[in-house]
């Protein structure tokens, strides 16, 4: 559970960062007061793009509206021509560019998950959209619609969620950012490297706390499962404990056997858990590749194993102590 | 009285069990001497106290009062840890229900007793001779479930002897066996006594089993009534 949650968190953040890089922008600009990573609506005036275009070294300035449609899924409104110029263009697997205001372009993962093809009709935001194309994933968004359509639908005519700048030379990025920051004091202005570096667990509000809650739950569940299993096992093995005592086994010897057995089972369980994360990753990437992305997180394997081991050994301590303190004669008489 | 040294010397042994608020006396002043190398049978009806005496001599429970010298050491004055230590080396138990660990092979049942006592599971060289005598050398890699009652009891005897204890304590060792296997196990105990001089204290209901011993003592109501 722990590895899957961490894998999903890191996988989705990495996927978002990869798609952000795929936009091809050198500078990202978000409106004042917005979080770097978030699903805020569109409080930035579209006219600001003209201001950006007048700045030295800026070759392309375009923007998008991002609208949440449930869960972590969003639909993104783009100026198709400008965005294609900036990103190097979409690679079409089916269909082609927008032809009408109700067109939608989906990426291959979404198409695979929802089993849609160019020419199909899908319903999003209580509206039917004509699937114009299926494109390779990795260019900013999974669901792309014309910018004007989404602005009107969401009541954000003339506004943008974020803006992207393409420079004549990426080495000018710092210079342009300094200039923009001096002129637009409250705006969030990032280089692409800086922006994608923000896609980490610590920069998503509540995510680290959520992971800690999951780790806590894992420890509690591990503790309870081991405690109850071992408590039952000790009861079932009362006679065996009596036999060991008759052979001269000390309480420490019996406790040692039980704790070693617990540790061995926990290690085996951890290996099984690691193998299962490959199973969940396969299931996620096969059945819901557009909604979730799970990463394999080997650096968490020893951490998860250590946490499981600690929970299990704490859970084993009382049943083990109880077994070790059993009266030998009563234990031998146990049926 | 013979000049042979005593391996068990019991004097005025009392044991009282507390059942709720009631005191139940199980032993009421037992006196008994057992010589080194002796094969002694203790016979008595249920509730006569013979199992209680067996448990005290084996260090499984402390007496309420009296003294019990086993191989020169007084069990009555031992702590729990000292009695645990005594069970490793001074005594070996054979029970009516064999009490083998069901998930271990016959060999591992023997090896674990060795491991508990000596820290190493390997029996010493002369133990092979005892296995040959017991006739189970070829059955050691089977689990108890695959062995007959007689074979299981012979494995239990091997386990009891693996640490060369001063005393073999056998509690109704033929109680779960048919007459043929009973005879085989009793003959083995007598052979062990005769060949390696093993001291054996055997509890039994059965007069025919008791007849294999050098000496028979009778218990009734927590006392030895003849010796």
Short mmCIF file of N, CA, C and O in Angstrom, two decimals, chain A residues 163-256:
data_model
loop_
_atom_site.label_atom_id
_atom_site.label_comp_id
_atom_site.label_asym_id
_atom_site.label_seq_id
_atom_site.Cartn_x
_atom_site.Cartn_y
_atom_site.Cartn_z
N UNK A 163 0.60 31.48 -18.84
CA UNK A 163 1.17 31.90 -20.12
C UNK A 163 2.53 31.24 -20.29
O UNK A 163 3.19 30.88 -19.31
N UNK A 164 2.93 31.06 -21.56
CA UNK A 164 4.20 30.39 -21.87
C UNK A 164 4.97 31.28 -22.84
O UNK A 164 4.39 31.83 -23.78
N UNK A 165 6.24 31.41 -22.58
CA UNK A 165 7.07 32.21 -23.48
C UNK A 165 8.17 31.35 -24.08
O UNK A 165 8.80 30.55 -23.38
N UNK A 166 8.35 31.51 -25.39
CA UNK A 166 9.47 30.85 -26.08
C UNK A 166 10.44 31.95 -26.45
O UNK A 166 10.04 32.98 -27.02
N UNK A 167 11.70 31.75 -26.11
CA UNK A 167 12.70 32.78 -26.36
C UNK A 167 13.53 32.47 -27.61
O UNK A 167 13.54 31.32 -28.08
N UNK A 168 14.21 33.50 -28.06
CA UNK A 168 15.07 33.27 -29.23
C UNK A 168 16.23 32.34 -28.89
O UNK A 168 16.68 31.56 -29.71
N UNK A 169 16.66 32.42 -27.64
CA UNK A 169 17.76 31.56 -27.18
C UNK A 169 17.53 31.24 -25.70
O UNK A 169 17.40 32.17 -24.89
N UNK A 170 17.49 29.97 -25.35
CA UNK A 170 17.21 29.62 -23.94
C UNK A 170 18.22 30.22 -22.96
O UNK A 170 17.91 30.39 -21.79
N UNK A 171 19.42 30.57 -23.45
CA UNK A 171 20.41 31.14 -22.53
C UNK A 171 19.99 32.53 -22.04
O UNK A 171 20.55 33.06 -21.08
N UNK A 172 19.00 33.11 -22.69
CA UNK A 172 18.50 34.43 -22.26
C UNK A 172 17.43 34.32 -21.17
O UNK A 172 16.87 35.34 -20.75
N UNK A 173 17.12 33.12 -20.78
CA UNK A 173 15.99 32.91 -19.88
C UNK A 173 16.12 33.73 -18.59
O UNK A 173 15.18 34.45 -18.22
N UNK A 174 17.28 33.66 -17.94
CA UNK A 174 17.42 34.36 -16.66
C UNK A 174 17.26 35.87 -16.82
O UNK A 174 16.62 36.53 -16.01
N UNK A 175 17.84 36.35 -17.91
CA UNK A 175 17.77 37.79 -18.17
C UNK A 175 16.31 38.21 -18.35
O UNK A 175 15.84 39.21 -17.77
N UNK A 176 15.56 37.46 -19.14
CA UNK A 176 14.16 37.81 -19.41
C UNK A 176 13.33 37.70 -18.12
O UNK A 176 12.48 38.55 -17.84
N UNK A 177 13.61 36.66 -17.34
CA UNK A 177 12.84 36.48 -16.10
C UNK A 177 13.09 37.66 -15.15
O UNK A 177 12.15 38.21 -14.58
N UNK A 178 14.35 38.07 -15.05
CA UNK A 178 14.66 39.22 -14.17
C UNK A 178 13.92 40.47 -14.62
O UNK A 178 13.35 41.21 -13.82
N UNK A 179 13.90 40.66 -15.92
CA UNK A 179 13.23 41.84 -16.47
C UNK A 179 11.73 41.77 -16.20
O UNK A 179 11.11 42.76 -15.79
N UNK A 180 11.13 40.59 -16.42
CA UNK A 180 9.69 40.44 -16.20
C UNK A 180 9.33 40.61 -14.72
O UNK A 180 8.31 41.23 -14.39
N UNK A 181 10.16 40.07 -13.85
CA UNK A 181 9.89 40.17 -12.41
C UNK A 181 9.92 41.62 -11.94
O UNK A 181 9.20 42.03 -11.05
N UNK A 182 10.79 42.38 -12.58
CA UNK A 182 10.87 43.79 -12.21
C UNK A 182 9.61 44.55 -12.65
O UNK A 182 9.18 45.49 -11.98
N UNK A 183 9.00 44.07 -13.73
CA UNK A 183 7.83 44.78 -14.26
C UNK A 183 6.51 44.21 -13.72
O UNK A 183 5.52 44.94 -13.60
N UNK A 184 6.48 42.91 -13.45
CA UNK A 184 5.25 42.26 -12.98
C UNK A 184 5.53 41.68 -11.59
O UNK A 184 5.84 40.50 -11.44
N UNK A 185 5.44 42.53 -10.59
CA UNK A 185 5.97 42.16 -9.27
C UNK A 185 5.30 40.93 -8.65
O UNK A 185 5.94 40.11 -8.02
N UNK A 186 3.99 40.79 -8.79
CA UNK A 186 3.31 39.70 -8.07
C UNK A 186 3.14 38.42 -8.87
O UNK A 186 2.60 37.44 -8.37
N UNK A 187 3.54 38.43 -10.13
CA UNK A 187 3.34 37.24 -10.97
C UNK A 187 4.35 36.14 -10.62
O UNK A 187 5.45 36.43 -10.15
N UNK A 188 3.90 34.90 -10.81
CA UNK A 188 4.80 33.77 -10.59
C UNK A 188 5.48 33.48 -11.93
O UNK A 188 4.82 33.07 -12.88
N UNK A 189 6.78 33.73 -11.98
CA UNK A 189 7.51 33.59 -13.25
C UNK A 189 8.65 32.58 -13.04
O UNK A 189 9.49 32.75 -12.15
N UNK A 190 8.60 31.52 -13.84
CA UNK A 190 9.58 30.43 -13.65
C UNK A 190 10.24 30.08 -14.98
O UNK A 190 9.59 30.12 -16.03
N UNK A 191 11.52 29.66 -14.87
CA UNK A 191 12.12 29.00 -16.04
C UNK A 191 11.55 27.59 -16.07
O UNK A 191 11.02 27.09 -15.07
N UNK A 192 11.64 26.91 -17.20
CA UNK A 192 11.08 25.57 -17.31
C UNK A 192 11.74 24.61 -16.31
O UNK A 192 11.09 23.77 -15.69
N UNK A 193 13.07 24.78 -16.09
CA UNK A 193 13.77 23.91 -15.13
C UNK A 193 13.22 24.14 -13.72
O UNK A 193 12.96 23.19 -12.99
N UNK A 194 13.06 25.43 -13.40
CA UNK A 194 12.57 25.77 -12.07
C UNK A 194 11.14 25.26 -11.89
O UNK A 194 10.78 24.70 -10.86
N UNK A 195 10.33 25.44 -12.94
CA UNK A 195 8.92 25.05 -12.84
C UNK A 195 8.78 23.54 -12.67
O UNK A 195 8.05 23.06 -11.79
N UNK A 196 9.51 22.77 -13.47
CA UNK A 196 9.36 21.32 -13.37
C UNK A 196 9.97 20.77 -12.07
O UNK A 196 9.54 19.75 -11.57
N UNK A 197 10.94 21.51 -11.53
CA UNK A 197 11.51 21.05 -10.25
C UNK A 197 10.50 21.18 -9.11
O UNK A 197 10.65 20.57 -8.06
N UNK A 198 9.47 22.01 -9.36
CA UNK A 198 8.44 22.18 -8.31
C UNK A 198 7.49 20.98 -8.25
O UNK A 198 6.71 20.85 -7.31
N UNK A 199 7.56 20.09 -9.26
CA UNK A 199 6.70 18.91 -9.24
C UNK A 199 7.31 17.85 -8.32
O UNK A 199 7.87 16.86 -8.75
N UNK A 200 7.26 18.13 -7.04
CA UNK A 200 7.77 17.18 -6.06
C UNK A 200 6.74 17.05 -4.95
O UNK A 200 5.85 17.91 -4.81
N UNK A 201 6.88 15.97 -4.19
CA UNK A 201 5.90 15.67 -3.14
C UNK A 201 5.76 16.84 -2.17
O UNK A 201 4.65 17.19 -1.75
N UNK A 202 6.88 17.49 -1.85
CA UNK A 202 6.81 18.54 -0.83
C UNK A 202 6.13 19.81 -1.35
O UNK A 202 5.72 20.66 -0.58
N UNK A 203 6.01 19.96 -2.69
CA UNK A 203 5.40 21.17 -3.23
C UNK A 203 3.90 21.04 -3.51
O UNK A 203 3.27 22.00 -3.93
N UNK A 204 3.36 19.83 -3.31
CA UNK A 204 1.92 19.66 -3.50
C UNK A 204 1.26 19.74 -2.13
O UNK A 204 1.55 18.91 -1.26
N UNK A 205 0.40 20.72 -1.94
CA UNK A 205 -0.18 20.90 -0.61
C UNK A 205 -0.88 19.63 -0.14
O UNK A 205 -1.70 19.05 -0.84
N UNK A 206 -0.51 19.17 1.05
CA UNK A 206 -1.20 18.02 1.67
C UNK A 206 -0.68 16.66 1.24
O UNK A 206 -1.00 15.66 1.87
N UNK A 207 0.12 16.60 0.16
CA UNK A 207 0.53 15.28 -0.34
C UNK A 207 1.47 14.58 0.63
O UNK A 207 1.34 13.37 0.90
N UNK A 208 2.42 15.35 1.19
CA UNK A 208 3.35 14.72 2.13
C UNK A 208 2.60 14.24 3.36
O UNK A 208 2.83 13.12 3.85
N UNK A 209 1.66 15.07 3.82
CA UNK A 209 0.85 14.66 4.99
C UNK A 209 0.06 13.40 4.65
O UNK A 209 -0.05 12.47 5.47
N UNK A 210 -0.49 13.36 3.43
CA UNK A 210 -1.26 12.19 3.00
C UNK A 210 -0.39 10.93 3.01
O UNK A 210 -0.80 9.88 3.51
N UNK A 211 0.83 11.07 2.48
CA UNK A 211 1.75 9.91 2.46
C UNK A 211 2.07 9.48 3.89
O UNK A 211 2.10 8.29 4.20
N UNK A 212 2.26 10.47 4.77
CA UNK A 212 2.54 10.12 6.17
C UNK A 212 1.36 9.40 6.80
O UNK A 212 1.54 8.46 7.58
N UNK A 213 0.15 9.82 6.45
CA UNK A 213 -1.04 9.14 6.98
C UNK A 213 -1.08 7.69 6.48
O UNK A 213 -1.34 6.76 7.25
N UNK A 214 -0.76 7.51 5.19
CA UNK A 214 -0.77 6.15 4.63
C UNK A 214 0.30 5.29 5.31
O UNK A 214 0.06 4.13 5.66
N UNK A 215 1.48 5.89 5.55
CA UNK A 215 2.55 5.14 6.24
C UNK A 215 2.08 4.78 7.65
O UNK A 215 2.24 3.64 8.10
N UNK A 216 1.46 5.74 8.32
CA UNK A 216 0.93 5.48 9.67
C UNK A 216 -0.09 4.36 9.66
O UNK A 216 -0.05 3.45 10.50
N UNK A 217 -0.99 4.42 8.66
CA UNK A 217 -2.01 3.37 8.55
C UNK A 217 -1.36 2.01 8.30
O UNK A 217 -1.77 0.99 8.87
N UNK A 218 -0.32 2.01 7.45
CA UNK A 218 0.38 0.75 7.15
C UNK A 218 0.98 0.16 8.42
O UNK A 218 0.92 -1.05 8.65
N UNK A 219 1.58 1.03 9.23
CA UNK A 219 2.20 0.55 10.48
C UNK A 219 1.11 -0.01 11.40
O UNK A 219 1.26 -1.10 11.96
N UNK A 220 -0.01 0.73 11.52
CA UNK A 220 -1.08 0.28 12.42
C UNK A 220 -1.68 -1.03 11.93
O UNK A 220 -1.87 -1.99 12.70
N UNK A 221 -1.96 -1.09 10.61
CA UNK A 221 -2.54 -2.31 10.05
C UNK A 221 -1.56 -3.48 10.21
O UNK A 221 -1.94 -4.57 10.64
N UNK A 222 -0.27 -3.22 9.87
CA UNK A 222 0.75 -4.26 10.03
C UNK A 222 0.83 -4.74 11.46
O UNK A 222 0.87 -5.94 11.74
N UNK A 223 0.81 -3.78 12.38
CA UNK A 223 0.87 -4.10 13.81
C UNK A 223 -0.32 -4.99 14.21
O UNK A 223 -0.15 -6.03 14.84
N UNK A 224 -1.53 -4.55 13.81
CA UNK A 224 -2.73 -5.29 14.22
C UNK A 224 -2.77 -6.69 13.61
O UNK A 224 -3.09 -7.67 14.29
N UNK A 225 -2.41 -6.77 12.31
CA UNK A 225 -2.45 -8.08 11.65
C UNK A 225 -1.46 -9.04 12.32
O UNK A 225 -1.80 -10.18 12.65
N UNK A 226 -0.24 -8.55 12.53
CA UNK A 226 0.76 -9.42 13.15
C UNK A 226 0.36 -9.75 14.58
O UNK A 226 0.46 -10.90 15.02
N UNK A 227 -0.13 -8.75 15.30
CA UNK A 227 -0.52 -8.98 16.69
C UNK A 227 -1.59 -10.08 16.77
O UNK A 227 -1.44 -11.04 17.52
N UNK A 228 -2.64 -9.93 15.95
CA UNK A 228 -3.73 -10.92 16.02
C UNK A 228 -3.28 -12.28 15.50
O UNK A 228 -3.61 -13.31 16.09
N UNK A 229 -2.50 -12.27 14.40
CA UNK A 229 -2.04 -13.55 13.85
C UNK A 229 -1.16 -14.28 14.85
O UNK A 229 -1.32 -15.48 15.09
N UNK A 230 -0.24 -13.54 15.42
CA UNK A 230 0.70 -14.18 16.33
C UNK A 230 0.02 -14.57 17.65
O UNK A 230 0.35 -15.60 18.23
N UNK A 231 -0.93 -13.76 18.05
CA UNK A 231 -1.67 -14.10 19.27
C UNK A 231 -2.40 -15.43 19.06
O UNK A 231 -2.37 -16.31 19.92
N UNK A 232 -3.03 -15.55 17.89
CA UNK A 232 -3.73 -16.81 17.57
C UNK A 232 -2.71 -17.94 17.44
O UNK A 232 -2.94 -19.05 17.94
N UNK A 233 -1.60 -17.64 16.76
CA UNK A 233 -0.58 -18.67 16.56
C UNK A 233 -0.03 -19.16 17.89
O UNK A 233 0.21 -20.35 18.08
N UNK A 234 0.17 -18.23 18.81
CA UNK A 234 0.70 -18.61 20.13
C UNK A 234 -0.29 -19.52 20.84
O UNK A 234 0.08 -20.53 21.43
N UNK A 235 -1.58 -19.17 20.75
CA UNK A 235 -2.60 -20.02 21.38
C UNK A 235 -2.58 -21.41 20.76
O UNK A 235 -2.64 -22.42 21.45
N UNK A 236 -2.50 -21.43 19.41
CA UNK A 236 -2.51 -22.73 18.73
C UNK A 236 -1.26 -23.55 19.05
O UNK A 236 -1.28 -24.76 18.99
N UNK A 237 -0.18 -22.85 19.36
CA UNK A 237 1.07 -23.55 19.59
C UNK A 237 1.41 -23.67 21.08
O UNK A 237 2.58 -23.87 21.42
N UNK A 238 0.41 -23.53 21.91
CA UNK A 238 0.66 -23.60 23.35
C UNK A 238 1.42 -24.88 23.70
O UNK A 238 2.39 -24.86 24.44
N UNK A 239 0.95 -25.98 23.14
CA UNK A 239 1.58 -27.26 23.47
C UNK A 239 3.04 -27.29 22.99
O UNK A 239 3.93 -27.80 23.69
N UNK A 240 3.26 -26.72 21.80
CA UNK A 240 4.63 -26.71 21.27
C UNK A 240 5.55 -25.87 22.17
O UNK A 240 6.72 -26.22 22.37
N UNK A 241 4.99 -24.76 22.66
CA UNK A 241 5.78 -23.94 23.58
C UNK A 241 6.11 -24.76 24.83
O UNK A 241 7.24 -24.73 25.35
N UNK A 242 5.13 -25.52 25.32
CA UNK A 242 5.34 -26.39 26.49
C UNK A 242 6.43 -27.42 26.22
O UNK A 242 7.27 -27.69 27.08
N UNK A 243 6.42 -27.98 25.00
CA UNK A 243 7.45 -28.98 24.64
C UNK A 243 8.84 -28.34 24.69
O UNK A 243 9.78 -28.88 25.27
N UNK A 244 8.93 -27.15 24.08
CA UNK A 244 10.23 -26.45 24.08
C UNK A 244 10.69 -26.16 25.50
O UNK A 244 11.87 -26.30 25.84
N UNK A 245 9.72 -25.78 26.34
CA UNK A 245 10.09 -25.49 27.74
C UNK A 245 10.57 -26.75 28.45
O UNK A 245 11.51 -26.71 29.25
N UNK A 246 9.92 -27.88 28.16
CA UNK A 246 10.34 -29.13 28.80
C UNK A 246 11.75 -29.51 28.36
O UNK A 246 12.47 -30.22 29.06
N UNK A 247 12.15 -29.04 27.16
CA UNK A 247 13.50 -29.33 26.67
C UNK A 247 14.54 -28.36 27.23
O UNK A 247 15.72 -28.46 26.91
N UNK A 248 14.06 -27.37 28.01
CA UNK A 248 14.99 -26.42 28.62
C UNK A 248 15.07 -25.08 27.91
O UNK A 248 15.98 -24.30 28.17
N UNK A 249 14.10 -24.84 26.99
CA UNK A 249 14.13 -23.55 26.29
C UNK A 249 13.78 -22.43 27.27
O UNK A 249 12.79 -22.52 27.99
N UNK A 250 14.59 -21.39 27.28
CA UNK A 250 14.35 -20.25 28.17
C UNK A 250 13.30 -19.33 27.53
O UNK A 250 13.05 -19.42 26.32
N UNK A 251 12.70 -18.43 28.31
CA UNK A 251 11.79 -17.45 27.71
C UNK A 251 12.44 -16.67 26.58
O UNK A 251 11.82 -16.41 25.55
N UNK A 252 13.72 -16.34 26.74
CA UNK A 252 14.41 -15.58 25.69
C UNK A 252 14.52 -16.40 24.41
O UNK A 252 14.38 -15.87 23.30
N UNK A 253 14.75 -17.72 24.56
CA UNK A 253 14.87 -18.60 23.38
C UNK A 253 13.54 -18.62 22.62
O UNK A 253 13.51 -18.51 21.39
N UNK A 254 12.44 -18.76 23.36
CA UNK A 254 11.11 -18.84 22.73
C UNK A 254 10.76 -17.50 22.07
O UNK A 254 10.29 -17.46 20.93
N UNK A 255 11.03 -16.41 22.78
CA UNK A 255 10.77 -15.08 22.21
C UNK A 255 11.60 -14.87 20.95
O UNK A 255 11.11 -14.36 19.94
N UNK A 256 12.83 -15.31 21.01
CA UNK A 256 13.74 -15.18 19.87
C UNK A 256 13.19 -15.93 18.65
O UNK A 256 13.19 -15.40 17.53
#
